[in-house]
Short mmCIF file of C-alpha atoms in Angstrom, two decimals:
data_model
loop_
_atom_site.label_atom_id
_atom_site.label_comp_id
_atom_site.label_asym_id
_atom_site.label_seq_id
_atom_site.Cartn_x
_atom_site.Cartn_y
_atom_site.Cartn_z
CA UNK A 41 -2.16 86.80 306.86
CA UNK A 42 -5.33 88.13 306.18
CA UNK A 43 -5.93 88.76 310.50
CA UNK A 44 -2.63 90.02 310.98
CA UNK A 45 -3.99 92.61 308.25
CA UNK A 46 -7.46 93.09 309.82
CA UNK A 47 -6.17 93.46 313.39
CA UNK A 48 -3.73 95.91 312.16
CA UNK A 49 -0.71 93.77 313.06
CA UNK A 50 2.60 94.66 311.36
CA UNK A 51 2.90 93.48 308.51
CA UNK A 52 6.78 93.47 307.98
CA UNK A 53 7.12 92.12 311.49
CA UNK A 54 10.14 89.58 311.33
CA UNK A 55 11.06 86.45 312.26
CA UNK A 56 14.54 85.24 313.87
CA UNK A 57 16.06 84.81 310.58
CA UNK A 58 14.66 88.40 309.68
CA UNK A 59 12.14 87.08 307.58
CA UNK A 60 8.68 89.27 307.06
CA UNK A 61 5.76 87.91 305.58
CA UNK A 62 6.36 89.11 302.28
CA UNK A 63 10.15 87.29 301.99
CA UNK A 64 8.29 83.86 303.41
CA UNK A 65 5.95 84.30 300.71
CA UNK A 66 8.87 85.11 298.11
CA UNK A 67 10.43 82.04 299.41
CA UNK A 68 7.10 79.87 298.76
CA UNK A 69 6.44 81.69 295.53
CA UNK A 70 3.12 82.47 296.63
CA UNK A 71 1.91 85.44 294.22
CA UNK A 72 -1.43 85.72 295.57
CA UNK A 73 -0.36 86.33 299.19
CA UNK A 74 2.62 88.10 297.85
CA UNK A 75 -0.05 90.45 296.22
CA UNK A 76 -2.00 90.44 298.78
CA UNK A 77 0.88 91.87 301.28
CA UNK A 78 1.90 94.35 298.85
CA UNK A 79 -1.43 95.81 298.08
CA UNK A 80 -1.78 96.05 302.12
CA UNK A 81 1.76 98.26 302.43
CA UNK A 82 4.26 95.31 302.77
CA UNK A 83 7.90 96.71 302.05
CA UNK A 84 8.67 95.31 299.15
CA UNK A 85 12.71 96.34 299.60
CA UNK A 86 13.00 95.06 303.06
CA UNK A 87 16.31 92.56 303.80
CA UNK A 88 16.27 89.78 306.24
CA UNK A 89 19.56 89.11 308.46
CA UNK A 90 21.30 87.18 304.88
CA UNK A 91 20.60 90.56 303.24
CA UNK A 92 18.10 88.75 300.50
CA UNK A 93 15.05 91.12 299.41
CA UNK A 94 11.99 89.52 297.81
CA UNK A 95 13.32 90.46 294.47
CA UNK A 96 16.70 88.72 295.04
CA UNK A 97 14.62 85.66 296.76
CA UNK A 98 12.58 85.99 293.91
CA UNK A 99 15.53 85.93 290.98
CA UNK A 100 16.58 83.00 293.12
CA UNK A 101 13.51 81.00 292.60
CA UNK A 102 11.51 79.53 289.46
CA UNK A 103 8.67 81.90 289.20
CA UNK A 104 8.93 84.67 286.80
CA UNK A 105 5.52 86.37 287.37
CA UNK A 106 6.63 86.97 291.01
CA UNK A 107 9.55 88.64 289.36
CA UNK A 108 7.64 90.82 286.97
CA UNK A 109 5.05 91.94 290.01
CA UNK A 110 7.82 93.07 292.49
CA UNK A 111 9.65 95.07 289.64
CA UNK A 112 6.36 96.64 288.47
CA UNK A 113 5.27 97.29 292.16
CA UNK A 114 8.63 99.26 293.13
CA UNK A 115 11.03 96.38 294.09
CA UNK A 116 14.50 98.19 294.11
CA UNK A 117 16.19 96.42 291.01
CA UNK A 118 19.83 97.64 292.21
CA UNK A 119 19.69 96.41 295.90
CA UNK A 120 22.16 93.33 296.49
CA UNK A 121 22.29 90.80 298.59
CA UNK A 122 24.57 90.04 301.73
CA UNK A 123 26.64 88.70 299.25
CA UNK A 124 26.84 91.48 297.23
CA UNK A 125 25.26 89.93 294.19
CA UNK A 126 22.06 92.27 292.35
CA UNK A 127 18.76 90.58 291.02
CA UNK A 128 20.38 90.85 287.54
CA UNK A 129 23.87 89.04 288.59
CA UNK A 130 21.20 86.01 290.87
CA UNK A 131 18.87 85.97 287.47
CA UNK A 132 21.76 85.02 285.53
CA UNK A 133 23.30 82.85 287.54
CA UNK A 134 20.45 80.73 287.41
CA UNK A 135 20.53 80.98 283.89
CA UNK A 136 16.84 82.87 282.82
CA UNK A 137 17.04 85.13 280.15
CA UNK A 138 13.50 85.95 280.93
CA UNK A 139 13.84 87.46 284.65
CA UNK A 140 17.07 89.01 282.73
CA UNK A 141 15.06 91.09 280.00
CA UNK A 142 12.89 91.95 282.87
CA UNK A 143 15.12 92.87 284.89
CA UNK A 144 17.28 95.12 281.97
CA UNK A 145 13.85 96.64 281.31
CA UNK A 146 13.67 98.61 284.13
CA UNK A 147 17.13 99.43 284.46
CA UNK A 148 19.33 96.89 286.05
CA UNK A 149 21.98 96.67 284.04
CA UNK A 150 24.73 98.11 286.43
CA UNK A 151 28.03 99.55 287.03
CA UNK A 152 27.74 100.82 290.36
CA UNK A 153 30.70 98.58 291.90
CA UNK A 154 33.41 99.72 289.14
CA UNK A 155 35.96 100.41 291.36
CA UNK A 156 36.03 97.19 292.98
CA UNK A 157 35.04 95.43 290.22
CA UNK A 158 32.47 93.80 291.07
CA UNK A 159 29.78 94.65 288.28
CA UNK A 160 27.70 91.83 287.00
CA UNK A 161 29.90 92.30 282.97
CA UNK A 162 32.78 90.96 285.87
CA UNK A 163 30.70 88.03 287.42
CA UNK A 164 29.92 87.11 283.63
CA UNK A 165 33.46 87.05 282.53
CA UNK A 166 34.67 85.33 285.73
CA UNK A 167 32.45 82.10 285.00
CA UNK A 168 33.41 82.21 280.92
CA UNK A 169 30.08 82.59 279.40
CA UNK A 170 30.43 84.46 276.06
CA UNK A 171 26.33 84.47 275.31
CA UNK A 172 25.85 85.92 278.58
CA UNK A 173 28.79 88.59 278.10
CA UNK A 174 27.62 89.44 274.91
CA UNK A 175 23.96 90.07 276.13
CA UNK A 176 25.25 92.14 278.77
CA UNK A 177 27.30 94.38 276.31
CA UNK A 178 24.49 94.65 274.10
CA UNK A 179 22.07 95.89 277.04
CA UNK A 180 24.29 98.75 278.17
CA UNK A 181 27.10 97.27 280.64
CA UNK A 182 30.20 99.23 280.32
CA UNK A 183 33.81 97.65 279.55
#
């Protein structure tokens, strides 16, 4: 990584599963070369062919300091996936509150799919899980 950086390579160059650097190392949960990638101009809201981001890789995944760096460097907390699921709706699914208070902290609860209903209060009530629910109502999700 550190050549492709030196010799001025691109850096969000992708692979054929659309793939950059920076998702590969989202994938790996690799925070120092994640840093690293970032700190060099990486674009830390690019999608691969599935649609994933790093931040929607990273909800996906174990490691909630990757999380908090992508959200802190400018990660787009709204953008969705190809399967139309946010950060917030993949953190929850995976049950972890703590990538969900991150994630609510810098203003991911959302509404934006009201009209098709597909809002992440929706997903919640779908799958029957009243702490969830409750936690969403509390952190500003409109009924």
């Amino acid at each position: 990584i550190k050549l492709l950086v030196e010799y001025e390579a691109d850096i969000n160059i992708k692979n054929d599963d659309g793939d950059t650097p920076l998702i590969i190392s989202c994938k790996k949960n690799n925070l120092n070369i994640i840093k690293y990638l970032v700190e060099n101009k990486a674009d830390i809201n690019i999608s691969n062919k599935d649609g994933e981001t790093p931040l929607t890789i990273a909800c996906n995944n174990e490691n909630e300091d990757v999380v908090k760096y992508l959200i802190k460097n400018g990660a787009d907390v709204h953008k969705k996936d190809g399967y139309g699921n946010s950060p917030l709706v993949i953190a929850y699914l995976k049950n972890n509150k703590n990538k969900v208070n991150d994630l609510i902290n810098f203003g991911a609860v959302e509404n934006e799919n009201k009209e098709i209903g597909n809002t992440s209060l929706n997903k919640v009530i779908i799958r029957g899980n009243e702490d969830k629910l409750k936690f969403l109502i509390d952190n500003g999700a409109d009924i």
